[in-house]
């Protein structure tokens, strides 16, 4: 990962003692622009490693997958709107609800949050890019190709068909002989590689790429949420990747990891899958909670109440999240003692989540709320978070879970957690940071319309599922008899689903309108406190012409808060112009430590992801020679990536004495 390389040993950091509105002069800014700008046209599109471009691509691609998953859901709701409907065959319905789950959980929920974090992290942390820009590009290309891979067989009627949870033996070779499950298994391994390299990038970025003075207790909560999710991914993703790889071996090579007739264990699949599956719930929730924790205080005109408690509760939630996976398996006949421990942990995990809820409510209560569109989405999220959390506590109680297991009550809980707690912060975050992304404001009237239509449609669509579950409607059925008592609740759910879809369309129409005709955004349109609003919108390719000096969590509100601490200095910092450079700082206190040479744009991540994905396709189709050829192409792409440019980074003399660095 040749991303950081050495500066000449006689160099020291250039300190800019004082600057004005044009801090380093137009010539110097032009030089930085030329250094960091990607080539125009298709060459730049394929080769860029700019975190902002990659973040926007994550956002756009994940929203496309959201639309695809939404269309699949609407087709299912037409099928279930009334009894004895036969719009779909059982096999078509199996493929549709499986691909809907795969799309929404794996191809939308986390990638959309990765888009926010990829775009915003360096801006919030005072850096010019992520720690490993080429890994960043690779993670996106792998995500895109994995999504295309997972959908490759679906139009041919051979899509994954055993549910997103893919339980064996139904997904094993005895009961499912087509390519459906093989596509799912290899696609998930490919997607796991993307998630893992992205997680490594986020972790290193936090600990080594913060602006001077931004100690670990000054980073935004969004950073804490994404960091916690990234650390969890390093432990959770290998579990599910192993499960899918073992299943693929069972299906293709005659092994028997999950075959009880030959000593295999079907329950092994559930353990491996849910060791990943339940932490994944928090992986796609904690960064969304971070969006709310950082943006909500802007509209309350006060800092977040209980910053330290919220940061600690974020980490505690994920730690406990690794101890609750068996609550998905209460009905499988496990020993009562084990179930009791996991049931207790499943109840206890509500405590750190409640800490965040009370912090948000206290921030609103003690603040002076401004009812703009983003605030509505964040406030609506708090209500949906409480509703989804309460139903989660209910299913954590073992006796109740045994009654609700495999009913539509669980489907309702799943959607409140995975859709309500993810989509509302995401849409609110788009409204909030759209000026930063595009330099224009979104239409406020359309924004409020989209909120109310989405909020009403969501609750109209998913709350009746609780009632259907209590009436005994099982999950994963494609039709039902007219005398079951489920007709009305299913019709209401289907109507609500279309209302929710209308809200999404209003939101997308607002984006399209605002891109063309939205009012030009000032630099800080919301009067926000965090560092990303200290630069033009959209930011230049190099982010910060001068790396700023940070002294508080709210560098743009220090005068308002009458802080008695040292003040941040956004106009005097470190100037780095000898090629693509940024500043490396120490892990905890963010003391200037090294000058990092950042990589230029390259096609290597694109071709590495392309050839790797084609190699997986060769495995799927049993094209051995083609697979070997793609493996060789992957090796050549890695060689191009790793081809040495300069020596590895070394510490620069005098860099820690930031106040004296300008003398050099």
XYZ file of C-alpha atoms in Angstrom:
664
model
C 0.000 0.000 0.000
C 2.492 2.587 -1.216
C 0.507 5.576 -0.056
C 2.903 7.418 2.261
C 6.476 8.142 1.217
C 9.428 10.109 2.435
C 10.067 13.815 2.160
C 13.648 14.997 1.662
C 15.440 14.688 5.023
C 16.337 18.359 5.244
C 12.732 19.529 5.009
C 10.739 20.907 7.908
C 7.108 21.917 8.057
C 6.452 25.374 6.715
C 4.354 27.316 9.213
C 2.210 30.178 7.914
C 2.152 32.701 10.794
C -0.808 34.775 9.671
C -3.136 34.785 6.680
C -6.161 36.651 5.464
C -9.064 35.718 3.208
C -6.644 34.471 0.554
C -4.177 32.857 2.920
C -1.338 31.821 0.675
C -1.891 33.820 -2.470
C -3.521 32.925 -5.760
C -0.329 31.517 -7.293
C 0.185 29.070 -4.443
C -3.481 28.030 -4.474
C -3.286 27.511 -8.235
C -0.224 25.347 -7.711
C -2.057 23.239 -5.102
C -5.014 22.919 -7.438
C -2.784 21.632 -10.223
C -1.132 19.147 -7.854
C -4.354 17.654 -6.530
C -6.819 17.945 -9.401
C -7.712 14.724 -11.236
C -7.438 14.599 -15.040
C -10.583 15.592 -16.943
C -12.903 13.146 -18.675
C -12.898 9.385 -18.484
C -9.221 9.222 -17.476
C -9.897 11.081 -14.272
C -13.117 9.160 -13.683
C -11.264 5.833 -13.719
C -8.056 6.917 -12.011
C -9.057 9.450 -9.338
C -8.218 8.741 -5.700
C -9.853 11.941 -4.381
C -11.868 11.015 -1.297
C -14.602 13.494 -2.252
C -15.167 11.911 -5.654
C -15.150 8.445 -4.117
C -17.559 9.512 -1.379
C -20.024 10.923 -3.893
C -19.776 7.753 -5.971
C -20.594 5.670 -2.909
C -23.620 7.871 -2.239
C -24.936 7.779 -5.811
C -24.327 4.049 -6.284
C -25.915 3.104 -2.966
C -28.981 5.229 -3.739
C -29.311 3.418 -7.067
C -29.291 0.139 -5.174
C -31.843 1.636 -2.746
C -34.144 2.319 -5.684
C -33.647 -1.201 -7.025
C -34.384 -2.698 -3.614
C -37.390 -0.399 -3.275
C -38.866 -1.541 -6.593
C -38.434 -5.151 -5.481
C -40.275 -4.332 -2.249
C -43.155 -2.674 -4.104
C -43.598 -5.714 -6.330
C -43.783 -7.909 -3.225
C -46.289 -5.567 -1.624
C -48.519 -5.738 -4.705
C -48.343 -9.532 -4.401
C -49.295 -9.383 -0.696
C -51.862 -6.558 -0.901
C -54.671 -9.093 -0.952
C -55.219 -12.838 -0.481
C -54.688 -15.468 -3.152
C -52.778 -13.188 -5.509
C -50.505 -14.780 -8.086
C -48.529 -11.953 -9.620
C -45.396 -13.959 -8.725
C -44.646 -17.660 -8.592
C -43.174 -19.030 -5.352
C -39.686 -19.227 -6.907
C -39.910 -15.667 -8.241
C -41.009 -14.444 -4.822
C -38.121 -16.294 -3.146
C -35.614 -14.617 -5.459
C -37.286 -11.236 -5.083
C -37.352 -11.105 -1.280
C -33.827 -12.532 -1.129
C -32.398 -9.942 -3.514
C -34.378 -7.209 -1.739
C -32.741 -8.144 1.569
C -29.268 -8.463 0.048
C -29.644 -5.106 -1.694
C -30.931 -3.101 1.232
C -28.676 -4.604 3.903
C -25.405 -5.081 2.033
C -25.528 -2.845 -1.061
C -27.289 0.209 0.400
C -27.170 0.516 4.189
C -23.406 0.437 4.832
C -22.130 1.824 1.481
C -24.274 4.941 1.814
C -22.703 5.625 5.220
C -19.264 4.931 3.753
C -20.084 7.636 1.219
C -20.694 10.210 3.939
C -17.593 9.193 5.863
C -15.351 9.072 2.799
C -16.411 12.559 1.786
C -16.503 14.173 5.226
C -13.767 12.579 7.317
C -10.752 14.468 5.901
C -12.760 17.712 5.937
C -13.815 17.178 9.554
C -10.356 16.057 10.627
C -8.388 18.792 8.861
C -6.595 16.551 6.370
C -6.164 16.633 2.612
C -7.202 13.022 2.005
C -7.705 9.621 3.576
C -4.668 7.692 4.791
C -4.664 5.270 1.846
C -6.293 6.961 -1.162
C -5.668 4.007 -3.465
C -7.260 1.584 -1.004
C -10.169 4.005 -0.868
C -10.613 3.800 -4.637
C -10.221 0.007 -4.534
C -12.939 -0.328 -1.886
C -15.407 1.540 -4.104
C -14.625 -0.399 -7.278
C -14.888 -3.701 -5.417
C -18.225 -2.619 -3.949
C -19.542 -1.693 -7.403
C -18.358 -4.905 -9.052
C -19.627 -7.014 -6.136
C -23.066 -5.445 -6.546
C -23.057 -6.149 -10.269
C -21.836 -9.689 -9.558
C -24.648 -10.344 -7.086
C -27.205 -9.163 -9.642
C -25.634 -10.869 -12.662
C -27.838 -13.967 -12.537
C -31.009 -12.296 -11.239
C -32.328 -11.124 -14.648
C -31.833 -14.709 -15.915
C -34.135 -16.074 -13.214
C -31.233 -17.545 -11.249
C -30.901 -15.020 -8.437
C -30.188 -15.950 -4.827
C -33.330 -17.597 -3.473
C -32.766 -18.799 0.110
C -33.242 -15.474 1.904
C -30.538 -12.973 2.731
C -29.757 -15.162 5.787
C -29.214 -18.135 3.399
C -29.776 -20.907 5.943
C -28.455 -24.375 5.254
C -29.499 -27.041 4.361
C -31.947 -25.138 2.123
C -29.021 -23.326 0.519
C -26.939 -26.498 0.279
C -26.385 -28.622 -2.808
C -29.084 -31.140 -1.833
C -31.957 -28.641 -2.049
C -30.604 -25.856 -4.271
C -28.693 -27.088 -7.304
C -28.653 -24.003 -9.519
C -26.072 -21.201 -9.609
C -28.240 -19.006 -7.376
C -26.390 -19.610 -4.116
C -22.965 -19.786 -5.747
C -23.438 -16.239 -7.026
C -24.442 -15.094 -3.566
C -21.551 -16.878 -1.838
C -18.790 -15.558 -4.100
C -20.366 -12.103 -4.321
C -20.394 -11.779 -0.543
C -16.737 -12.806 -0.302
C -15.902 -10.117 -2.878
C -17.977 -7.537 -1.006
C -16.247 -8.544 2.226
C -12.876 -7.640 0.718
C -14.224 -4.182 -0.130
C -15.573 -3.696 3.382
C -12.329 -4.841 5.015
C -9.971 -2.585 3.049
C -12.337 0.331 3.664
C -12.330 -0.389 7.404
C -8.526 -0.405 7.538
C -8.452 2.937 5.741
C -10.852 4.578 8.181
C -8.972 3.329 11.235
C -5.571 4.539 10.059
C -7.033 7.862 8.903
C -8.406 8.622 12.348
C -5.246 7.791 14.234
C -2.748 9.431 11.881
C -4.435 12.133 9.787
C -5.992 14.635 12.197
C -5.165 18.342 12.202
C -2.650 19.497 14.831
C -4.352 19.907 18.196
C -7.391 17.752 17.358
C -6.848 15.281 20.161
C -8.890 12.108 20.282
C -11.517 13.744 22.532
C -12.216 16.492 19.993
C -13.268 14.447 16.954
C -16.921 14.542 15.791
C -19.299 11.762 16.827
C -19.672 10.704 13.168
C -15.985 9.822 13.301
C -16.527 7.783 16.472
C -19.452 5.948 14.875
C -17.574 5.079 11.695
C -14.428 4.134 13.620
C -16.390 1.767 15.862
C -18.134 0.231 12.852
C -14.794 -0.170 11.044
C -13.155 -1.947 13.972
C -16.206 -4.216 14.216
C -15.977 -5.026 10.512
C -12.449 -6.345 10.957
C -13.861 -8.967 13.345
C -17.337 -9.557 11.891
C -16.716 -9.729 8.132
C -14.229 -12.667 8.306
C -16.932 -14.720 10.040
C -19.496 -14.370 7.260
C -16.844 -14.597 4.528
C -15.729 -17.916 6.013
C -19.334 -19.135 6.143
C -19.923 -18.338 2.472
C -16.584 -19.825 1.437
C -17.288 -23.061 3.294
C -20.742 -23.227 1.708
C -19.218 -22.701 -1.728
C -16.807 -25.574 -1.034
C -19.730 -27.776 0.011
C -21.511 -26.952 -3.210
C -18.569 -27.144 -5.598
C -15.929 -29.421 -4.084
C -17.914 -32.045 -2.217
C -16.960 -31.013 1.290
C -19.465 -31.490 4.120
C -19.040 -28.602 6.538
C -22.815 -28.187 6.899
C -24.010 -31.710 5.993
C -25.088 -33.640 9.144
C -25.067 -36.965 7.277
C -21.286 -36.679 6.957
C -20.447 -35.102 10.284
C -21.193 -31.503 9.314
C -23.117 -29.033 11.474
C -26.015 -27.015 9.973
C -26.020 -24.871 13.116
C -22.449 -23.833 12.302
C -23.869 -21.714 9.493
C -26.205 -19.838 11.810
C -23.461 -19.183 14.339
C -21.010 -17.898 11.726
C -23.673 -15.835 9.985
C -25.118 -14.190 13.089
C -21.689 -13.583 14.630
C -21.527 -11.198 11.697
C -25.206 -10.428 11.258
C -25.996 -8.801 14.551
C -22.868 -6.636 14.822
C -23.710 -5.634 11.240
C -26.934 -4.095 12.544
C -24.849 -1.666 14.591
C -22.353 -1.210 11.762
C -25.157 0.299 9.679
C -26.696 2.184 12.607
C -23.823 3.766 14.564
C -22.513 5.992 11.734
C -26.107 7.084 11.085
C -26.418 7.953 14.760
C -23.179 9.904 14.356
C -24.747 11.952 11.567
C -27.549 12.931 13.929
C -25.189 13.634 16.838
C -23.125 16.041 14.722
C -25.828 17.748 12.677
C -28.696 17.982 15.185
C -26.837 20.422 17.514
C -26.418 22.848 14.602
C -30.176 23.339 14.479
C -30.471 23.429 18.274
C -27.857 26.228 18.437
C -25.921 24.500 21.184
C -23.318 21.710 21.468
C -24.406 18.114 21.890
C -25.279 17.300 25.489
C -23.029 14.573 26.906
C -20.423 14.301 24.141
C -18.207 11.932 26.159
C -21.161 9.769 27.195
C -22.353 9.477 23.600
C -18.864 8.573 22.354
C -18.484 5.916 25.050
C -21.987 4.585 24.459
C -21.138 4.211 20.761
C -18.231 1.933 21.596
C -20.182 0.094 24.311
C -23.017 -0.636 21.882
C -20.671 -2.345 19.469
C -18.857 -4.277 22.176
C -22.152 -5.630 23.502
C -23.270 -6.214 19.910
C -20.776 -9.050 19.631
C -22.464 -10.818 22.534
C -26.058 -10.959 21.300
C -25.982 -13.016 18.098
C -27.730 -16.011 19.680
C -30.914 -13.999 20.183
C -31.488 -14.769 16.490
C -31.348 -18.452 17.459
C -33.523 -18.686 20.574
C -35.870 -21.142 18.829
C -33.140 -23.540 17.670
C -32.961 -25.651 20.818
C -29.781 -24.269 22.365
C -29.090 -24.891 26.089
C -31.209 -22.749 28.388
C -28.181 -21.401 30.284
C -26.604 -20.054 27.090
C -29.888 -18.532 25.992
C -30.300 -16.790 29.357
C -26.884 -15.113 29.107
C -27.481 -13.927 25.562
C -30.994 -12.793 26.424
C -29.610 -10.696 29.280
C -27.007 -9.125 26.983
C -29.702 -8.412 24.395
C -31.619 -6.490 27.050
C -28.512 -4.713 28.357
C -27.556 -3.379 24.934
C -30.517 -1.014 25.108
C -28.727 0.964 27.852
C -25.961 2.597 25.763
C -28.482 3.229 22.992
C -30.713 4.990 25.511
C -27.772 7.212 26.507
C -27.646 8.569 22.957
C -31.418 9.047 22.847
C -31.435 11.070 26.062
C -28.495 13.128 24.799
C -30.422 14.033 21.615
C -33.596 14.860 23.549
C -31.656 16.983 26.044
C -29.912 18.808 23.198
C -33.273 19.683 21.675
C -34.820 20.562 25.047
C -31.976 22.808 26.170
C -31.423 24.365 22.758
C -33.358 26.716 20.512
C -34.473 24.428 17.683
C -34.636 25.808 14.146
C -37.184 23.753 12.233
C -35.395 23.335 8.921
C -35.713 20.188 6.801
C -32.638 18.377 8.206
C -33.871 18.967 11.755
C -37.216 17.349 10.907
C -35.489 14.219 9.644
C -33.237 14.016 12.689
C -36.128 14.547 15.124
C -38.207 11.954 13.254
C -35.282 9.561 13.483
C -35.241 9.873 17.285
C -38.883 8.758 17.451
C -38.321 5.844 15.052
C -35.192 4.856 16.970
C -37.210 4.567 20.187
C -39.954 2.550 18.472
C -37.468 0.174 16.841
C -35.543 -0.172 20.074
C -38.634 -1.042 22.090
C -39.626 -3.825 19.712
C -36.029 -5.044 19.896
C -36.241 -5.290 23.676
C -39.429 -7.293 23.258
C -37.756 -9.840 21.000
C -34.811 -10.038 23.419
C -37.158 -11.559 26.022
C -36.874 -15.304 25.361
C -40.507 -16.355 26.106
C -41.879 -13.593 23.901
C -39.347 -14.235 21.165
C -40.411 -17.873 20.987
C -43.925 -16.672 20.158
C -42.898 -13.922 17.731
C -40.148 -15.863 15.980
C -40.659 -16.083 12.200
C -43.714 -13.816 12.271
C -44.199 -10.447 10.616
C -43.564 -8.767 13.977
C -39.865 -9.495 13.396
C -40.149 -8.066 9.861
C -41.585 -4.866 11.342
C -38.767 -4.620 13.901
C -36.178 -5.263 11.192
C -37.499 -2.437 9.026
C -37.743 0.042 11.883
C -34.120 -0.691 12.773
C -32.533 -1.115 9.353
C -34.668 1.290 7.325
C -36.040 3.874 9.726
C -32.864 4.283 11.745
C -30.737 4.377 8.584
C -32.773 6.135 5.897
C -33.970 9.118 7.933
C -30.480 10.171 9.130
C -29.141 9.556 5.610
C -31.777 11.703 3.913
C -31.402 14.363 6.608
C -27.633 14.188 6.131
C -27.994 14.710 2.383
C -30.110 17.826 2.985
C -27.577 19.039 5.549
C -24.379 18.442 3.562
C -25.785 18.970 0.057
C -24.398 22.543 0.023
C -20.977 21.104 0.830
C -21.302 18.457 -1.888
C -22.623 20.672 -4.668
C -22.425 24.323 -3.620
C -26.205 24.749 -3.793
C -29.064 24.650 -1.313
C -31.887 22.137 -1.585
C -35.440 23.422 -1.852
C -36.899 23.825 1.640
C -40.550 23.388 0.639
C -39.909 20.173 -1.256
C -37.720 19.074 1.647
C -40.527 19.386 4.188
C -42.951 17.669 1.823
C -40.520 14.780 1.411
C -40.141 14.441 5.190
C -43.842 14.280 5.959
C -44.611 11.911 3.083
C -41.713 9.643 4.089
C -42.585 9.740 7.787
C -46.278 9.011 7.241
C -45.566 6.389 4.587
C -42.985 4.644 6.730
C -45.239 4.267 9.758
C -48.276 3.461 7.622
C -46.294 0.794 5.848
C -44.364 -0.872 8.644
C -46.285 -0.378 11.893
C -49.187 -2.621 10.747
C -46.629 -5.404 10.268
C -46.460 -5.610 14.078
C -50.197 -6.295 14.106
C -49.905 -8.858 11.312
C -47.235 -10.661 13.311
C -49.347 -10.682 16.474
C -52.182 -12.109 14.354
C -49.890 -14.978 13.406
C -48.807 -14.066 9.886
C -45.532 -15.917 9.193
C -42.563 -14.458 7.362
C -41.535 -15.406 3.829
C -44.941 -16.465 2.512
C -45.839 -15.362 -0.995
C -49.627 -15.558 -0.621
C -52.290 -16.365 2.001
C -55.879 -17.505 2.263
C -58.671 -14.884 2.575
C -59.939 -16.216 5.925
C -56.692 -15.696 7.895
C -57.618 -12.205 9.181
C -54.590 -10.519 7.555
C -56.319 -8.821 4.614
C -56.709 -5.329 6.065
C -53.269 -4.999 7.646
C -51.587 -6.191 4.452
C -53.553 -3.743 2.322
C -52.605 -0.872 4.656
C -48.967 -1.976 4.584
C -48.956 -2.032 0.790
C -50.515 1.442 0.606
C -47.958 2.762 3.084
C -45.123 1.278 1.034
C -46.210 3.237 -2.030
C -46.582 6.411 0.035
C -43.028 5.899 1.301
C -41.836 5.390 -2.279
C -43.516 8.675 -3.231
C -41.523 10.400 -0.490
C -38.286 9.006 -1.917
C -39.272 10.288 -5.370
C -39.953 13.771 -3.961
C -36.514 13.692 -2.330
C -34.835 12.659 -5.587
C -36.791 15.306 -7.510
C -35.539 17.883 -5.017
C -31.967 16.782 -5.673
C -32.432 17.029 -9.432
C -34.065 20.457 -9.144
C -31.467 21.790 -6.705
C -28.511 20.634 -8.788
C -29.739 22.859 -11.600
C -31.620 25.692 -9.929
C -30.858 25.571 -6.240
C -29.759 28.791 -4.568
C -25.998 29.200 -4.349
C -24.835 28.175 -0.881
C -22.711 30.434 1.302
C -19.680 28.888 2.921
C -21.515 27.984 6.135
C -25.244 28.121 5.351
C -26.394 26.437 8.579
C -24.014 28.313 10.922
C -22.508 24.949 11.830
C -19.631 24.477 14.307
C -17.497 21.780 12.665
C -14.403 22.113 10.534
C -15.816 21.029 7.166
C -17.771 24.300 6.989
C -14.596 26.385 7.268
C -13.813 26.022 3.561
C -15.607 26.792 0.278
C -18.510 24.674 -0.890
C -17.735 22.461 -2.730
C -14.174 22.181 -1.408
C -11.135 22.467 -3.685
C -9.306 19.224 -4.606
C -6.700 19.778 -1.895
C -9.278 20.559 0.843
C -7.130 22.823 3.049
C -4.578 25.157 1.522
C -3.153 25.514 5.026
C -3.524 22.657 7.525
C -5.308 24.395 10.459
C -4.551 24.333 14.173
C -7.452 23.007 16.262
C -8.131 23.666 19.946
C -11.757 22.585 20.512
C -14.592 20.394 19.269
C -16.403 23.407 17.813
C -13.776 25.517 16.037
C -16.404 27.697 14.324
C -18.363 28.369 17.525
C -15.533 29.270 19.859
C -16.422 32.969 20.012
C -20.096 32.192 20.586
C -19.329 29.693 23.336
C -16.834 32.101 24.960
C -14.363 29.275 25.331
C -11.661 29.874 27.921
C -9.357 27.353 26.256
C -6.866 28.127 23.540
C -8.543 29.180 20.334
C -8.331 27.286 17.066
C -6.437 29.046 14.314
C -7.865 28.254 10.902
C -5.827 30.958 9.188
C -2.390 30.008 10.445
C -1.139 26.471 10.078
C 1.096 24.314 7.942
C 1.714 24.808 4.248
C 2.728 21.720 2.268
C 3.281 22.231 -1.459
C 6.122 19.952 -2.559
C 3.876 17.537 -4.445
C 0.793 15.922 -2.961
C 1.449 16.180 0.759
C -0.471 16.174 3.985
C 0.392 16.167 7.657
C 0.647 13.103 9.864
C 0.056 13.515 13.599
C 0.340 11.342 16.689
C -2.486 8.969 17.514
C -3.913 10.485 20.708
C -2.854 14.119 21.007
C -2.494 14.992 17.292
C 1.000 16.437 17.618
C 2.608 17.046 14.182
C 4.782 14.051 13.455
C 5.490 13.417 9.766
C 4.983 14.831 6.303
C 3.138 12.262 4.212
C 3.607 12.070 0.462
C 0.233 11.087 -0.976
C -0.104 9.001 -4.145
C -1.018 10.362 -7.536
C -4.072 9.200 -9.453
C -3.729 5.723 -10.900
C -5.728 3.137 -12.831
C -4.359 0.317 -10.634
C -7.313 0.129 -8.153
C -9.830 -0.023 -11.004
C -8.027 -2.783 -12.862
C -7.256 -4.704 -9.673
C -10.964 -4.704 -8.770
C -12.007 -5.509 -12.358
C -9.638 -8.440 -12.817
C -10.387 -9.736 -9.313
C -14.124 -9.650 -10.013
C -13.654 -11.385 -13.359
C -11.588 -14.018 -11.536
C -14.549 -14.643 -9.225
C -16.736 -14.965 -12.316
C -14.301 -17.566 -13.640
C -14.657 -19.516 -10.386
C -18.431 -19.337 -10.707
C -18.440 -20.604 -14.298
C -15.668 -23.151 -13.691
C -13.430 -21.504 -16.296
C -10.124 -22.575 -14.803
C -7.828 -21.131 -17.447
C -9.686 -17.841 -17.448
C -9.450 -17.712 -13.647
C -5.692 -18.287 -13.788
C -5.382 -15.552 -16.422
C -7.285 -13.125 -14.190
C -5.080 -14.083 -11.243
C -2.039 -13.147 -13.338
C -3.727 -9.858 -14.279
C -4.366 -9.176 -10.595
C -0.677 -9.738 -9.919
C 0.307 -7.269 -12.638
C -2.142 -4.701 -11.249
C -0.631 -5.116 -7.785
C 2.842 -4.685 -9.255
C 1.767 -1.440 -10.925
C 0.210 -0.299 -7.651
C 3.259 -1.149 -5.543
C 5.923 0.024 -7.975
C 8.262 2.104 -5.785
C 8.344 5.851 -6.229
C 10.393 6.989 -3.242
C 11.485 5.638 0.103
C 8.963 5.072 2.844
C 8.022 7.935 5.135
C 10.397 8.972 7.902
C 10.087 11.450 10.699
C 11.042 14.998 9.809
C 13.482 16.754 12.158
C 11.862 19.422 14.272
C 8.330 18.587 13.218
C 7.036 18.235 16.777
C 8.044 21.798 17.632
C 5.188 23.271 15.664
C 5.570 26.783 17.021
C 9.139 26.961 15.781
C 8.712 25.118 12.489
C 8.365 28.352 10.533
C 11.962 29.306 11.380
C 13.187 26.491 9.126
